[in-house]
Coordinates of C-alpha atoms in Angstrom, one line a residue:
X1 CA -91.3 60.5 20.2
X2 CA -93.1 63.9 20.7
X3 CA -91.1 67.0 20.9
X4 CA -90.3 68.4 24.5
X5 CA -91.1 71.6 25.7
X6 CA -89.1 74.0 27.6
X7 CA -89.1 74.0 30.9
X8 CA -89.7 77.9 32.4
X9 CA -87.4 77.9 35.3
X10 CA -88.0 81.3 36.7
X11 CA -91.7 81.9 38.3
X12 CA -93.0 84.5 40.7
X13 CA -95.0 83.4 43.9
X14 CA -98.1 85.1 44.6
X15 CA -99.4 86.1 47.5
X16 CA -102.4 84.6 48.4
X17 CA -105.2 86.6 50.1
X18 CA -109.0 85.7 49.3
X19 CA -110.1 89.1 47.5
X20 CA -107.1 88.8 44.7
X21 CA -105.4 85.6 44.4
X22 CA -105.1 84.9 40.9
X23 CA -101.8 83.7 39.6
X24 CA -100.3 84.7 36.8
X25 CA -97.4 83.5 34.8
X26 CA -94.5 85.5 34.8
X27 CA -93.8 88.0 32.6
X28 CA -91.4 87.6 29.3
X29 CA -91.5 90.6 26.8
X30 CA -90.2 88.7 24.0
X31 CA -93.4 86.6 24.0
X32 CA -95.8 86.7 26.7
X33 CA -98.2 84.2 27.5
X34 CA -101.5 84.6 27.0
X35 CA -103.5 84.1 30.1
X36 CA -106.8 82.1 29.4
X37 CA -110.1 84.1 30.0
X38 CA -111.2 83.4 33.5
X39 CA -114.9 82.5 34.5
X40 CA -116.8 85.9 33.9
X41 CA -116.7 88.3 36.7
X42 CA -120.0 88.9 39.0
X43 CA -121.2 91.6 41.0
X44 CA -122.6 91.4 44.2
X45 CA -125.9 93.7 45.1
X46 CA -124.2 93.9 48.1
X47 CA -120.6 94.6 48.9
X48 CA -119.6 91.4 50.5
X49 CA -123.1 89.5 49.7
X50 CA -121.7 87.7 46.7
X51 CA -119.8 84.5 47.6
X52 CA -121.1 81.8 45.2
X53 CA -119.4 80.5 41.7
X54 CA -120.7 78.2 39.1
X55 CA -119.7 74.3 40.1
X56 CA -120.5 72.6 36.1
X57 CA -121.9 68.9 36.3
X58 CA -122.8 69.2 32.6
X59 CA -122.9 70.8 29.6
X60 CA -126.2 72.4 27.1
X61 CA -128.9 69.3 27.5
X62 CA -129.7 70.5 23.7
X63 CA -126.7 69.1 22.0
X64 CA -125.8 65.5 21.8
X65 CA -122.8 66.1 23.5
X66 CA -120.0 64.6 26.0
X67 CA -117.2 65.3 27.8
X68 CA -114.5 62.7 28.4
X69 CA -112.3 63.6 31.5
X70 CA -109.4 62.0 33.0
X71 CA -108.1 62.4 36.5
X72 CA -104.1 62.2 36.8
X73 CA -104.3 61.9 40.6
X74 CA -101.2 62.5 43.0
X75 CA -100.9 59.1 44.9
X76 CA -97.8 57.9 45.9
X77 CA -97.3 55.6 42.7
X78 CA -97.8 58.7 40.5
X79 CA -98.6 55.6 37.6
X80 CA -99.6 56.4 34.4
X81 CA -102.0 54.1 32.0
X82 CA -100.4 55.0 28.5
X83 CA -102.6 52.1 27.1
X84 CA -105.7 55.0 27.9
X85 CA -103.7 57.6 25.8
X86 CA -103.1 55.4 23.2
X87 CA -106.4 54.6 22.3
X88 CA -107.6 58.3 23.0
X89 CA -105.1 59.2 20.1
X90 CA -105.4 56.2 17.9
X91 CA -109.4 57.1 18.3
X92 CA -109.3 60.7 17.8
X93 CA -111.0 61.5 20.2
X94 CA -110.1 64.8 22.1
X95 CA -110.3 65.3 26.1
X96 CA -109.9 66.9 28.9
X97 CA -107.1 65.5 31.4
X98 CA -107.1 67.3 35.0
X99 CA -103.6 67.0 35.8
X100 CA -102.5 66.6 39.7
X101 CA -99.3 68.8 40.5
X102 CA -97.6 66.1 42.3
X103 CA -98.7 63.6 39.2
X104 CA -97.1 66.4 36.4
X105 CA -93.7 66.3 38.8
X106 CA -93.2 62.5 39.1
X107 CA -93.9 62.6 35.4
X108 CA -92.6 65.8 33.3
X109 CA -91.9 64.3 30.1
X110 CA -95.3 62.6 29.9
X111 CA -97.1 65.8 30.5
X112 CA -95.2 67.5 28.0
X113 CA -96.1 65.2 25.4
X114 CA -99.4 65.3 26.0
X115 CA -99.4 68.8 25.8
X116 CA -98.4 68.6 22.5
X117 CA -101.3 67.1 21.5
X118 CA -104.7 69.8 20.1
X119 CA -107.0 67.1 20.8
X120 CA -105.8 67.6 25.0
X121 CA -106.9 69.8 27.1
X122 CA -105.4 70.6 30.7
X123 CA -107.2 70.9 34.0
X124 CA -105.8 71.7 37.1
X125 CA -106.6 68.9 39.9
X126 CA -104.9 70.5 42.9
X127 CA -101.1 69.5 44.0
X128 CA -101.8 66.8 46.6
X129 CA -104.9 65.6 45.7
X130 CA -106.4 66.8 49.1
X131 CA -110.1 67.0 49.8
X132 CA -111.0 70.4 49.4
X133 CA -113.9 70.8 51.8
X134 CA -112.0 69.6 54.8
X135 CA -109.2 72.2 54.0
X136 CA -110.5 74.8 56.3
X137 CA -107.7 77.6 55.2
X138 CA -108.9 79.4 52.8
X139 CA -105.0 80.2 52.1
X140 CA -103.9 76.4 51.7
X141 CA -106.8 76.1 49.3
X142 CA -105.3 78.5 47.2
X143 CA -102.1 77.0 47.2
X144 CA -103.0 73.6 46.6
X145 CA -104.7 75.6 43.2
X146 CA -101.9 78.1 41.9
X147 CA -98.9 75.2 42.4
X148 CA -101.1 72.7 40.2
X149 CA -101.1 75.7 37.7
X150 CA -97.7 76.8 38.5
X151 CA -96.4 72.9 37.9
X152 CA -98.3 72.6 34.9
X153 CA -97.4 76.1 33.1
X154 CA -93.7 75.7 33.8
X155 CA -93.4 71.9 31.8
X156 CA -96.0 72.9 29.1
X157 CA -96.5 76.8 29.1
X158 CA -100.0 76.4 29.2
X159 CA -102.5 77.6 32.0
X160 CA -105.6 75.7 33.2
X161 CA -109.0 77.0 32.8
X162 CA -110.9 74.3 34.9
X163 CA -110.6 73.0 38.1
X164 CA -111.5 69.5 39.3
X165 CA -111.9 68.9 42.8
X166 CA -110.5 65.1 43.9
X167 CA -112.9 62.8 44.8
X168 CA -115.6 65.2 43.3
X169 CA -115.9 66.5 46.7
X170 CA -116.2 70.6 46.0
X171 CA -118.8 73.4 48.4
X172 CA -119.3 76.5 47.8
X173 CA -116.4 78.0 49.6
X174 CA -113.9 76.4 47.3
X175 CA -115.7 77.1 44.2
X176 CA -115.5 80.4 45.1
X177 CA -111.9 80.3 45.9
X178 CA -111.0 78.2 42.9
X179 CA -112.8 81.5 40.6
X180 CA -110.6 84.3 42.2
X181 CA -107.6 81.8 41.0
X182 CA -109.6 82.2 37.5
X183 CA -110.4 79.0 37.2
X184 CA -114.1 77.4 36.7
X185 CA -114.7 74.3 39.0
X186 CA -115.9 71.2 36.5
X187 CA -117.5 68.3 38.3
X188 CA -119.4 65.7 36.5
X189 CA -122.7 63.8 36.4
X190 CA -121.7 60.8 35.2
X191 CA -119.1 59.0 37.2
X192 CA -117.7 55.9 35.3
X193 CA -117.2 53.8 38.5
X194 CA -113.3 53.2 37.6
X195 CA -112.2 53.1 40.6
X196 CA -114.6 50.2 41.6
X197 CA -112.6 47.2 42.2
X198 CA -115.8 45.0 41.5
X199 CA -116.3 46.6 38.4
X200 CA -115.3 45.0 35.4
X201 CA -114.0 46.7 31.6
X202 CA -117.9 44.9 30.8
X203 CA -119.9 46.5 33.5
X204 CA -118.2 49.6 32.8
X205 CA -118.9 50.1 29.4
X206 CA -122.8 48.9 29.7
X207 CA -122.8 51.1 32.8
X208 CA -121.5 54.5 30.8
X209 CA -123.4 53.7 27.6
X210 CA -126.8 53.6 29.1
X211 CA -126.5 56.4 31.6
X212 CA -124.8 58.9 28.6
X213 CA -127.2 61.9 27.9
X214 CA -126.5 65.1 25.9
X215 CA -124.4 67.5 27.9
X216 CA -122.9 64.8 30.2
X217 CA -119.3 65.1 31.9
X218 CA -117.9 61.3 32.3
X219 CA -115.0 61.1 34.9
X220 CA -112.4 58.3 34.6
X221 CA -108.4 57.7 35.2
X222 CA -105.1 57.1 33.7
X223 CA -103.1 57.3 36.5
X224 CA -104.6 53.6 37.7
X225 CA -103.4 50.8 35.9
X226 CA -105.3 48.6 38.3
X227 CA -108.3 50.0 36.8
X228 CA -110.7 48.9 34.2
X229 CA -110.5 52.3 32.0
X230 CA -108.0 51.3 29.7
X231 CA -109.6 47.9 29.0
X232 CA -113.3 49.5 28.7
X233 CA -112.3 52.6 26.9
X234 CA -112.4 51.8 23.2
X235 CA -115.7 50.2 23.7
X236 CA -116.8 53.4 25.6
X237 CA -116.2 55.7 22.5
X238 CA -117.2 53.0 20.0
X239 CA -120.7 52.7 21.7
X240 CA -120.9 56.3 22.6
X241 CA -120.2 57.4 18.7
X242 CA -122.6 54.3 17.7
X243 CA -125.2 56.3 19.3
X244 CA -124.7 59.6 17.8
X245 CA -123.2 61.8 20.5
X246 CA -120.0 64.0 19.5
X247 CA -117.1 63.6 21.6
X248 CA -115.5 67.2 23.0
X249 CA -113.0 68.7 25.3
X250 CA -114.9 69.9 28.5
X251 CA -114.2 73.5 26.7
X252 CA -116.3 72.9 24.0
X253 CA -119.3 71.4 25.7
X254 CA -119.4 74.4 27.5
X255 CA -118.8 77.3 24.6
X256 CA -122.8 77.5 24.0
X257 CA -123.6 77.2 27.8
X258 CA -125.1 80.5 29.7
X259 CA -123.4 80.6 33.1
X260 CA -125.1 81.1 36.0
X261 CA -124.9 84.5 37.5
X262 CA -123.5 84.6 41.3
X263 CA -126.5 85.4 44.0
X264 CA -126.2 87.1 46.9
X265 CA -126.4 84.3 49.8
X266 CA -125.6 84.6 53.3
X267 CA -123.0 81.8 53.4
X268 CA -121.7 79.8 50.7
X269 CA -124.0 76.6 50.5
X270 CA -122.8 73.4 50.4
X271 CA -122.9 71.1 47.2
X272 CA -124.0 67.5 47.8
X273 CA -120.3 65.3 46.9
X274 CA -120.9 63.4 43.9
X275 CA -119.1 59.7 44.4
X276 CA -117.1 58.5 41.5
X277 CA -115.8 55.4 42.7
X278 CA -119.2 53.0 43.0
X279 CA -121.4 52.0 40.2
X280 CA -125.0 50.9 42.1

């Protein structure tokens, strides 16, 4: 059994307001923790012209590539596929799992053993698992962000870099939000279909393997045990490595990638939802 972390009982709330929101841990001078570097910081030619952030569907195109994500959504089951862990481990294979805050509550000592692992890296994939877009307060989009990262930090002591919007439904507004919490919104361009319930562990596989390209974020679930990932997973990475591509955390795809620079824009423009739960 993997060793526990301690739980950090005392945390400061931050008050949210949309020109500095960023949460940070609180402060412990025998060891502080290290706050992850945030997206890089943009200028606006004018003073309030700037509103756009980066939303990443994919890493560099040049390098053969991908990302494995996994969604621990906050449903009212809260379940947890430990059959999709177990082969992730038993494979080697590192990835990135977005953790929901009301998912990490239901299951503490299952997030802090996968913390443990180097091969895992954490994402923040709100508290509730609300649709961001249709959260119209810019306030309660905030908080939906910092408690995912407050949850998360507290059972693990470690403090999200990406952010992945449920149902891969994400604008401009929220992306821009979601980088003065310092955190980079991480989409996807391939969706796996998981949450299908035509699709079969078969169809899933055939389906991932021949739309994989170089650079390509795949999103699938462990918190579904309904769901054809854990079934179609070692094939996935079998096929994928058969192929030649290099399996990475969503980190490393994206440590050679230029980011794009914010532009000054009227209004922040909406991003087309990507759907992850249909394969055509």
């Amino acid at each position: 059994m993997a060793r526990r972390f301690p739980v950090r009982l005392s945390m400061v709330l931050v008050v949210l307001v949309a020109s500095a929101c960023a949460w940070t841990p609180p402060e412990e001078p025998e060891a502080p923790a290290p706050l992850p570097p945030s997206a890089p910081a943009t200028v606006a030619a004018e003073p309030t012209a700037c509103v756009t952030a980066p939303i990443v569907t994919n890493g560099s195109r040049l390098r053969k590539r991908i990302a494995l994500t996994f969604d621990a959504c906050t449903t009212r089951k809260n379940e947890y596929d430990e059959r999709v862990i177990r082969t992730l481990l038993e494979t080697n294979t590192p990835a990135t799992l977005f953790i929901g805050g009301g998912w990490a509550l239901a299951n503490p000592r299952r997030l802090q053993e996968l913390a443990q692992y180097p091969g895992f890296e954490l994402g923040n994939h709100t508290f509730s698992h609300a649709n961001m877009p249709k959260v119209r307060d810019d306030r309660q989009v905030l908080e939906e962000l910092q408690r995912a990262q407050r949850v998360v930090y507290d059972l693990t002591g470690q403090i999200p870099r990406y952010f992945r919007p449920p149902f891969g439904e994400v604008d401009g507004r929220v992306a821009w939000l979601a980088s003065q919490a310092a955190l980079t919104t991480i989409n996807f361009d391939l969706p796996s279909g998981d949450p299908d319930a035509t699709v079969t562990p078969k169809r899933m596989v055939d389906w991932v393997l021949k739309q994989a390209s170089p650079g390509a974020i795949v999103v699938m679930h462990m918190n579904h045990k309904r769901f054809p990932t854990a079934e179609a997973l070692p094939a996935i990475i079998k096929g994928l490595r058969k192929r030649g591509f290099e399996l990475v955390t969503v980190g490393t795809l994206l440590d050679d990638t230029a980011w794009p620079t914010c532009q000054p824009v009227p209004a922040p423009a909406l991003e087309p939802a990507l759907v992850a739960g249909v394969i055509p």
